[in-house]
mmCIF file of C-alpha atoms and ligand atoms in Angstrom:
data_model
loop_
_atom_site.group_PDB
_atom_site.id
_atom_site.type_symbol
_atom_site.label_atom_id
_atom_site.label_comp_id
_atom_site.label_asym_id
_atom_site.label_seq_id
_atom_site.Cartn_x
_atom_site.Cartn_y
_atom_site.Cartn_z
ATOM 1 C CA MET A 1 -83.467 -35.859 -171.766
ATOM 2 C CA ALA A 2 -82.987 -37.096 -168.272
ATOM 3 C CA LYS A 3 -86.293 -37.751 -166.554
ATOM 4 C CA ALA A 4 -87.923 -37.353 -169.897
ATOM 5 C CA VAL A 5 -89.806 -40.473 -170.593
ATOM 6 C CA THR A 6 -91.105 -41.411 -167.217
ATOM 7 C CA LYS A 7 -92.909 -38.189 -166.565
ATOM 8 C CA SER A 8 -95.604 -39.801 -164.471
ATOM 9 C CA ALA A 9 -95.268 -43.158 -162.810
ATOM 10 C CA GLY A 10 -93.368 -44.631 -165.678
ATOM 11 C CA LYS A 11 -95.877 -44.031 -168.485
ATOM 12 C CA PRO A 12 -94.063 -42.531 -171.432
ATOM 13 C CA ALA A 13 -95.310 -39.258 -172.824
ATOM 14 C CA ALA A 14 -94.745 -40.318 -176.386
ATOM 15 C CA LYS A 15 -95.867 -43.868 -176.756
ATOM 16 C CA PRO A 16 -97.130 -43.565 -180.347
ATOM 17 C CA ALA A 17 -93.747 -42.619 -181.768
ATOM 18 C CA ALA A 18 -92.033 -45.334 -179.808
ATOM 19 C CA LYS A 19 -94.674 -47.785 -180.921
ATOM 20 C CA ALA A 20 -94.510 -46.726 -184.518
ATOM 21 C CA THR A 21 -90.850 -47.568 -184.657
ATOM 22 C CA ALA A 22 -90.758 -50.312 -182.071
ATOM 23 C CA LYS A 23 -88.929 -53.511 -182.754
ATOM 24 C CA PRO A 24 -87.637 -55.309 -179.712
ATOM 25 C CA ALA A 25 -84.117 -56.104 -180.763
ATOM 26 C CA THR A 26 -81.985 -55.099 -183.686
ATOM 27 C CA LYS A 27 -79.154 -57.373 -184.665
ATOM 28 C CA MET A 28 -76.439 -55.751 -186.650
ATOM 29 C CA ALA A 29 -73.565 -57.097 -188.658
ATOM 30 C CA SER A 30 -75.412 -60.234 -189.673
ATOM 31 C CA LYS A 31 -75.953 -60.332 -193.434
ATOM 32 C CA PRO A 32 -79.073 -62.053 -194.802
ATOM 33 C CA ALA A 33 -78.273 -65.511 -196.089
ATOM 34 C CA ALA A 34 -79.845 -66.951 -199.271
ATOM 35 C CA GLY A 35 -81.389 -70.283 -200.314
ATOM 36 C CA LYS A 36 -80.139 -73.380 -198.477
ATOM 37 C CA ALA A 37 -77.785 -71.303 -196.448
ATOM 38 C CA ALA A 38 -80.762 -69.313 -195.209
ATOM 39 C CA ALA A 39 -82.610 -72.455 -194.138
ATOM 40 C CA LYS A 40 -79.505 -73.651 -192.314
ATOM 41 C CA ALA A 41 -79.069 -70.305 -190.658
ATOM 42 C CA LYS A 42 -82.705 -70.424 -189.537
ATOM 43 C CA ALA A 43 -82.250 -73.757 -187.822
ATOM 44 C CA LYS A 44 -79.444 -72.436 -185.662
ATOM 45 C CA PRO A 45 -80.360 -70.834 -182.346
ATOM 46 C CA ALA A 46 -79.788 -67.088 -182.456
ATOM 47 C CA ARG A 47 -76.321 -66.160 -181.283
ATOM 48 C CA LYS A 48 -76.338 -63.776 -178.384
ATOM 49 C CA SER A 49 -74.669 -60.450 -179.155
ATOM 50 C CA ALA A 50 -71.799 -59.591 -176.881
ATOM 51 C CA LEU A 51 -72.957 -55.998 -176.676
ATOM 52 C CA THR A 52 -76.419 -54.864 -175.606
ATOM 53 C CA ILE A 53 -77.655 -51.293 -175.905
ATOM 54 C CA SER A 54 -80.622 -50.212 -173.813
ATOM 55 C CA MET A 55 -82.115 -47.282 -175.661
ATOM 56 C CA LEU A 56 -85.042 -44.948 -176.286
ATOM 57 C CA LYS A 57 -85.812 -44.373 -179.937
ATOM 58 C CA PRO A 58 -86.948 -40.712 -179.829
ATOM 59 C CA SER A 59 -83.782 -39.529 -178.065
ATOM 60 C CA VAL A 60 -80.752 -37.959 -179.742
ATOM 61 C CA ASN A 61 -78.513 -39.053 -176.858
ATOM 62 C CA ASN A 62 -79.506 -42.573 -177.810
ATOM 63 C CA MET A 63 -79.364 -41.893 -181.516
ATOM 64 C CA THR A 64 -75.688 -41.054 -181.038
ATOM 65 C CA VAL A 65 -74.739 -44.517 -179.780
ATOM 66 C CA ARG A 66 -77.117 -46.287 -182.147
ATOM 67 C CA VAL A 67 -75.548 -44.550 -185.153
ATOM 68 C CA PHE A 68 -72.070 -45.248 -183.854
ATOM 69 C CA ALA A 69 -72.660 -48.976 -183.259
ATOM 70 C CA ARG A 70 -74.004 -49.338 -186.788
ATOM 71 C CA ALA A 71 -71.327 -47.207 -188.453
ATOM 72 C CA ALA A 72 -68.604 -49.136 -186.638
ATOM 73 C CA GLY A 73 -70.189 -52.454 -187.651
ATOM 74 C CA LEU A 74 -70.340 -53.666 -184.053
ATOM 75 C CA ASP A 75 -72.293 -56.828 -183.406
ATOM 76 C CA HIS A 76 -74.933 -55.652 -180.989
ATOM 77 C CA ALA A 77 -78.514 -56.011 -179.870
ATOM 78 C CA GLU A 78 -80.833 -53.184 -178.891
ATOM 79 C CA THR A 79 -83.326 -53.314 -176.061
ATOM 80 C CA ASP A 80 -86.072 -50.717 -175.990
ATOM 81 C CA ALA A 81 -86.084 -49.284 -172.467
ATOM 82 C CA TRP A 82 -89.219 -47.212 -173.028
ATOM 83 C CA GLY A 83 -91.077 -47.002 -169.715
ATOM 84 C CA HIS A 84 -88.527 -49.189 -167.892
ATOM 85 C CA THR A 85 -85.724 -46.832 -166.917
ATOM 86 C CA ARG A 86 -87.102 -46.341 -163.402
ATOM 87 C CA SER A 87 -87.994 -49.951 -162.795
ATOM 88 C CA PRO A 88 -86.243 -51.573 -159.809
ATOM 89 C CA GLU A 89 -84.415 -53.955 -162.169
ATOM 90 C CA TYR A 90 -83.043 -51.146 -164.335
ATOM 91 C CA MET A 91 -82.212 -48.914 -161.354
ATOM 92 C CA ALA A 92 -80.339 -51.768 -159.686
ATOM 93 C CA ARG A 93 -77.995 -51.863 -162.665
ATOM 94 C CA ASN A 94 -78.039 -48.158 -163.449
ATOM 95 C CA PRO A 95 -78.939 -45.906 -160.501
ATOM 96 C CA ALA A 96 -78.821 -42.901 -162.838
ATOM 97 C CA HIS A 97 -81.756 -44.473 -164.777
ATOM 98 C CA LEU A 98 -80.273 -43.236 -168.026
ATOM 99 C CA THR A 99 -80.127 -44.430 -171.576
ATOM 100 C CA PRO A 100 -78.184 -45.106 -173.683
ATOM 101 C CA MET A 101 -76.667 -47.808 -171.521
ATOM 102 C CA ILE A 102 -74.513 -50.651 -172.705
ATOM 103 C CA GLU A 103 -73.882 -53.960 -171.069
ATOM 104 C CA ASP A 104 -70.551 -55.423 -171.982
ATOM 105 C CA LYS A 105 -68.415 -58.132 -170.468
ATOM 106 C CA GLY A 106 -65.372 -56.730 -168.753
ATOM 107 C CA LEU A 107 -66.915 -53.476 -167.565
ATOM 108 C CA PRO A 108 -66.193 -53.198 -163.816
ATOM 109 C CA ARG A 109 -69.889 -52.643 -163.008
ATOM 110 C CA GLY A 110 -71.205 -54.543 -166.024
ATOM 111 C CA VAL A 111 -72.858 -51.451 -167.524
ATOM 112 C CA LEU A 112 -71.876 -48.050 -168.872
ATOM 113 C CA TRP A 113 -73.966 -44.963 -169.607
ATOM 114 C CA GLU A 114 -73.236 -41.499 -171.109
ATOM 115 C CA SER A 115 -73.241 -41.526 -174.895
ATOM 116 C CA CYS A 116 -69.763 -40.067 -175.341
ATOM 117 C CA ALA A 117 -68.168 -42.364 -172.753
ATOM 118 C CA ILE A 118 -69.794 -45.338 -174.480
ATOM 119 C CA MET A 119 -68.375 -44.342 -177.879
ATOM 120 C CA GLN A 120 -64.952 -43.708 -176.350
ATOM 121 C CA TYR A 121 -64.955 -47.076 -174.605
ATOM 122 C CA LEU A 122 -66.080 -49.042 -177.649
ATOM 123 C CA SER A 123 -63.588 -47.231 -179.884
ATOM 124 C CA ASN A 124 -60.792 -48.039 -177.450
ATOM 125 C CA LYS A 125 -61.900 -51.616 -177.038
ATOM 126 C CA HIS A 126 -62.164 -52.327 -180.763
ATOM 127 C CA GLY A 127 -59.307 -50.122 -181.951
ATOM 128 C CA LEU A 128 -61.619 -47.857 -183.941
ATOM 129 C CA GLU A 129 -59.101 -45.119 -184.591
ATOM 130 C CA LYS A 130 -61.061 -43.962 -187.615
ATOM 131 C CA PHE A 131 -63.719 -42.640 -185.242
ATOM 132 C CA TYR A 132 -61.510 -41.780 -182.272
ATOM 133 C CA PRO A 133 -57.861 -41.093 -183.154
ATOM 134 C CA LYS A 134 -55.188 -42.374 -180.824
ATOM 135 C CA ALA A 135 -52.714 -39.515 -181.240
ATOM 136 C CA PRO A 136 -53.096 -37.460 -178.032
ATOM 137 C CA ALA A 137 -53.469 -34.059 -179.687
ATOM 138 C CA LYS A 138 -56.058 -35.224 -182.230
ATOM 139 C CA ARG A 139 -57.907 -37.183 -179.588
ATOM 140 C CA ALA A 140 -57.943 -34.149 -177.290
ATOM 141 C CA MET A 141 -59.788 -32.137 -179.930
ATOM 142 C CA ILE A 142 -62.459 -34.814 -180.253
ATOM 143 C CA ASP A 143 -62.808 -34.939 -176.467
ATOM 144 C CA SER A 144 -62.981 -31.156 -176.241
ATOM 145 C CA ALA A 145 -65.723 -31.011 -178.880
ATOM 146 C CA MET A 146 -67.769 -33.666 -177.073
ATOM 147 C CA PHE A 147 -67.378 -32.122 -173.606
ATOM 148 C CA TYR A 148 -68.245 -28.720 -175.028
ATOM 149 C CA LEU A 149 -71.331 -30.209 -176.590
ATOM 150 C CA ILE A 150 -72.523 -31.999 -173.466
ATOM 151 C CA GLY A 151 -71.630 -29.124 -171.126
ATOM 152 C CA THR A 152 -72.627 -26.098 -173.186
ATOM 153 C CA LEU A 153 -74.545 -26.717 -176.415
ATOM 154 C CA TYR A 154 -76.798 -29.537 -175.256
ATOM 155 C CA PRO A 155 -78.246 -27.724 -172.215
ATOM 156 C CA TYR A 156 -79.302 -24.871 -174.523
ATOM 157 C CA VAL A 157 -80.763 -27.330 -177.022
ATOM 158 C CA ALA A 158 -82.635 -29.090 -174.225
ATOM 159 C CA ARG A 159 -84.094 -25.854 -172.823
ATOM 160 C CA ALA A 160 -85.052 -24.728 -176.314
ATOM 161 C CA THR A 161 -86.600 -27.977 -177.561
ATOM 162 C CA TYR A 162 -87.841 -30.028 -174.592
ATOM 163 C CA PRO A 163 -91.028 -27.976 -174.144
ATOM 164 C CA ALA A 164 -91.961 -28.667 -177.773
ATOM 165 C CA LEU A 165 -90.868 -32.303 -177.513
ATOM 166 C CA GLY A 166 -93.028 -32.753 -174.432
ATOM 167 C CA PHE A 167 -90.051 -33.660 -172.250
ATOM 168 C CA PRO A 168 -89.829 -32.224 -168.748
ATOM 169 C CA GLN A 169 -86.805 -30.100 -167.980
ATOM 170 C CA TYR A 170 -84.332 -30.437 -165.162
ATOM 171 C CA ALA A 171 -85.208 -29.509 -161.584
ATOM 172 C CA GLY A 172 -84.355 -25.907 -160.804
ATOM 173 C CA GLU A 173 -84.939 -24.698 -164.352
ATOM 174 C CA VAL A 174 -87.640 -22.145 -165.097
ATOM 175 C CA GLY A 175 -89.176 -24.630 -167.511
ATOM 176 C CA HIS A 176 -89.515 -27.154 -164.707
ATOM 177 C CA SER A 177 -91.009 -24.733 -162.182
ATOM 178 C CA ASP A 178 -94.462 -23.345 -161.488
ATOM 179 C CA ALA A 179 -93.465 -20.052 -163.108
ATOM 180 C CA HIS A 180 -95.984 -18.231 -165.288
ATOM 181 C CA PRO A 181 -96.060 -19.562 -168.889
ATOM 182 C CA ASP A 182 -94.734 -16.173 -170.070
ATOM 183 C CA ARG A 183 -91.594 -16.638 -167.964
ATOM 184 C CA LYS A 184 -91.155 -20.145 -169.309
ATOM 185 C CA SER A 185 -91.560 -18.884 -172.837
ATOM 186 C CA GLU A 186 -88.960 -16.146 -172.206
ATOM 187 C CA ALA A 187 -86.534 -18.750 -170.867
ATOM 188 C CA GLN A 188 -87.090 -20.928 -173.892
ATOM 189 C CA LYS A 189 -86.518 -17.997 -176.244
ATOM 190 C CA ALA A 190 -83.317 -17.094 -174.423
ATOM 191 C CA ALA A 191 -82.062 -20.650 -174.851
ATOM 192 C CA VAL A 192 -82.914 -20.613 -178.557
ATOM 193 C CA ALA A 193 -80.977 -17.371 -178.929
ATOM 194 C CA ALA A 194 -77.989 -18.839 -177.071
ATOM 195 C CA ILE A 195 -77.566 -21.785 -179.451
ATOM 196 C CA ALA A 196 -76.000 -19.801 -182.299
ATOM 197 C CA GLU A 197 -72.719 -19.029 -180.547
ATOM 198 C CA PRO A 198 -71.620 -22.543 -179.537
ATOM 199 C CA LEU A 199 -72.930 -23.873 -182.835
ATOM 200 C CA GLU A 200 -70.642 -21.504 -184.703
ATOM 201 C CA VAL A 201 -67.729 -22.668 -182.529
ATOM 202 C CA PHE A 202 -68.179 -26.185 -183.882
ATOM 203 C CA HIS A 203 -68.010 -24.808 -187.391
ATOM 204 C CA SER A 204 -65.219 -22.264 -187.164
ATOM 205 C CA PHE A 205 -63.034 -23.843 -184.498
ATOM 206 C CA PHE A 206 -63.582 -27.588 -184.433
ATOM 207 C CA ARG A 207 -64.238 -28.158 -188.136
ATOM 208 C CA ASP A 208 -61.835 -25.442 -189.160
ATOM 209 C CA GLY A 209 -62.503 -25.785 -192.896
ATOM 210 C CA LYS A 210 -62.597 -29.591 -192.825
ATOM 211 C CA PRO A 211 -65.740 -31.551 -193.741
ATOM 212 C CA PHE A 212 -65.949 -33.026 -190.234
ATOM 213 C CA ILE A 213 -64.498 -32.439 -186.789
ATOM 214 C CA GLY A 214 -62.660 -35.699 -187.434
ATOM 215 C CA GLY A 215 -61.244 -34.381 -190.726
ATOM 216 C CA LYS A 216 -62.245 -36.229 -193.895
ATOM 217 C CA ASN A 217 -64.231 -38.789 -191.954
ATOM 218 C CA PRO A 218 -66.789 -38.391 -189.188
ATOM 219 C CA SER A 219 -65.467 -38.914 -185.677
ATOM 220 C CA ILE A 220 -67.458 -39.781 -182.579
ATOM 221 C CA ALA A 221 -67.736 -36.025 -181.908
ATOM 222 C CA ASP A 222 -69.373 -35.601 -185.315
ATOM 223 C CA ILE A 223 -71.907 -38.310 -184.579
ATOM 224 C CA ARG A 224 -72.698 -36.572 -181.285
ATOM 225 C CA LEU A 225 -73.071 -33.156 -182.951
ATOM 226 C CA ALA A 226 -75.171 -34.267 -185.921
ATOM 227 C CA ALA A 227 -77.546 -36.208 -183.670
ATOM 228 C CA THR A 228 -77.947 -33.189 -181.377
ATOM 229 C CA LEU A 229 -78.876 -30.953 -184.299
ATOM 230 C CA GLU A 230 -81.745 -33.308 -185.195
ATOM 231 C CA PHE A 231 -83.788 -32.094 -182.206
ATOM 232 C CA LEU A 232 -83.764 -28.510 -183.483
ATOM 233 C CA ALA A 233 -86.249 -29.409 -186.218
ATOM 234 C CA VAL A 234 -88.998 -29.526 -183.597
ATOM 235 C CA ILE A 235 -88.771 -25.742 -183.125
ATOM 236 C CA ASP A 236 -88.053 -24.994 -186.806
ATOM 237 C CA TYR A 237 -84.690 -23.641 -185.754
ATOM 238 C CA ALA A 238 -83.089 -21.912 -188.726
ATOM 239 C CA LEU A 239 -79.886 -23.911 -188.987
ATOM 240 C CA PRO A 240 -77.089 -22.046 -190.750
ATOM 241 C CA LYS A 241 -76.305 -23.294 -194.257
ATOM 242 C CA TRP A 242 -73.113 -24.998 -193.139
ATOM 243 C CA ALA A 243 -74.992 -27.001 -190.495
ATOM 244 C CA LYS A 244 -77.616 -28.210 -192.960
ATOM 245 C CA GLU A 245 -74.864 -29.292 -195.351
ATOM 246 C CA TYR A 246 -72.957 -30.883 -192.485
ATOM 247 C CA VAL A 247 -75.891 -33.059 -191.385
ATOM 248 C CA ALA A 248 -76.521 -34.035 -195.022
ATOM 249 C CA ALA A 249 -72.827 -34.931 -195.393
ATOM 250 C CA MET A 250 -72.983 -37.056 -192.236
ATOM 251 C CA GLU A 251 -76.002 -38.884 -193.555
ATOM 252 C CA LYS A 252 -74.383 -39.402 -196.945
ATOM 253 C CA LYS A 253 -71.140 -40.660 -195.445
ATOM 254 C CA LEU A 254 -72.721 -42.996 -192.882
ATOM 255 C CA GLY A 255 -75.691 -44.068 -194.995
ATOM 256 C CA LYS A 256 -78.155 -46.412 -193.317
ATOM 257 C CA ALA A 257 -76.142 -46.352 -190.105
ATOM 258 C CA TYR A 258 -77.234 -42.734 -189.737
ATOM 259 C CA ALA A 259 -80.573 -42.809 -191.524
ATOM 260 C CA GLY A 260 -82.062 -45.631 -189.440
ATOM 261 C CA PRO A 261 -81.715 -44.114 -185.951
ATOM 262 C CA ALA A 262 -82.290 -40.597 -187.357
ATOM 263 C CA GLY A 263 -85.565 -41.872 -188.786
ATOM 264 C CA ASP A 264 -86.734 -42.782 -185.292
ATOM 265 C CA VAL A 265 -85.970 -39.288 -183.963
ATOM 266 C CA ARG A 266 -87.516 -37.613 -187.003
ATOM 267 C CA GLY A 267 -90.568 -39.848 -186.709
ATOM 268 C CA TYR A 268 -91.022 -38.775 -183.113
ATOM 269 C CA ILE A 269 -90.671 -35.099 -184.032
ATOM 270 C CA ALA A 270 -93.205 -35.484 -186.839
ATOM 271 C CA HIS A 271 -95.546 -37.116 -184.338
ATOM 272 C CA VAL A 272 -95.316 -34.350 -181.715
ATOM 273 C CA ARG A 273 -95.701 -31.712 -184.386
ATOM 274 C CA SER A 274 -98.822 -33.353 -185.766
ATOM 275 C CA GLN A 275 -100.221 -33.538 -182.218
ATOM 276 C CA ALA A 276 -99.491 -29.853 -181.682
ATOM 277 C CA LYS A 277 -101.367 -28.917 -184.860
ATOM 278 C CA ALA A 278 -104.376 -31.124 -184.071
HETATM 279 N N1 GSH B 1 -75.612 -36.986 -171.131
HETATM 280 C C1 GSH B 1 -76.351 -38.200 -171.299
HETATM 281 C C2 GSH B 1 -77.825 -37.907 -171.317
HETATM 282 C C3 GSH B 1 -78.642 -39.182 -171.216
HETATM 283 C C4 GSH B 1 -80.124 -38.891 -171.055
HETATM 284 O O1 GSH B 1 -80.533 -37.762 -170.717
HETATM 285 N N2 GSH B 1 -80.928 -39.937 -171.286
HETATM 286 C C5 GSH B 1 -82.382 -39.821 -171.186
HETATM 287 C C6 GSH B 1 -82.982 -39.990 -172.563
HETATM 288 S S1 GSH B 1 -82.510 -38.650 -173.627
HETATM 289 C C7 GSH B 1 -82.966 -40.939 -170.375
HETATM 290 O O2 GSH B 1 -82.563 -42.065 -170.529
HETATM 291 N N3 GSH B 1 -83.952 -40.633 -169.512
HETATM 292 C C8 GSH B 1 -84.692 -41.643 -168.811
HETATM 293 C C9 GSH B 1 -84.806 -41.382 -167.342
HETATM 294 O O3 GSH B 1 -84.145 -40.458 -166.815
HETATM 295 O O4 GSH B 1 -85.535 -42.133 -166.694
HETATM 296 C C10 GSH B 1 -75.863 -38.917 -172.573
HETATM 297 O O5 GSH B 1 -75.329 -38.243 -173.443
HETATM 298 O O6 GSH B 1 -75.991 -40.147 -172.668
#
């Protein structure tokens, strides 16, 4: 949802959802200590996580990296970038003003954006072959699925759902223009209709009878796909049976790592839907 949250002079369109779920920083991979140990742990100054994720809670692009970091057990901290992506400080680090963005020592420019690139980098860095296989042919299929998603499926999903989500669309799109509402509605309907074909490709080609694109276990491409499908709830898109089962299987397999960030997206969708009804 590029340009989504800073519609007008940096004030987010969806503050309530962000607020409802807002907690400044989430530390992962630190188990709660008990008794004396807890008191001791309290006395220590908080250790700074090596990895920081700047993120927006209602976004599925962000949900992708948030689920991944949790599922991979990476020690990380989250910074809510709501309303800050166009600030001079953020733009100086990230001229694309996008989230998710990670800051990690060793990156040539200190930061990295694009959800799939972030998952690829962190998998490479930490040897997470379970999520991103090293064998060239297997890896190529994961890459293909992710590029196909970002280049083909996601633009349809964005055109179909952004109007309902209250996110502006990209410059040059009918939905972004001064066109008559009927034309915008036609464009949205056309995008909704276009989703079925690429969606089926993920099922028949990339999954190919396996539970996940990654095989028995979810890969980074699966995290990207499942998160993307979450947005479709805002338009009551009739997901095929396999897709419903697939998202449920992802949630079952990844547990809280999936449910937590998904809860933020679902909370936002519930909020915009309640606003629309009111
Ligand atoms: N292809 C990118 C899309 C990133 C994106 O569109 N991020 C949006 C949130 S969904 C954003 O940060 N927008 C804030 C802005 O443009 O100021 C990815 O997968 O990470």
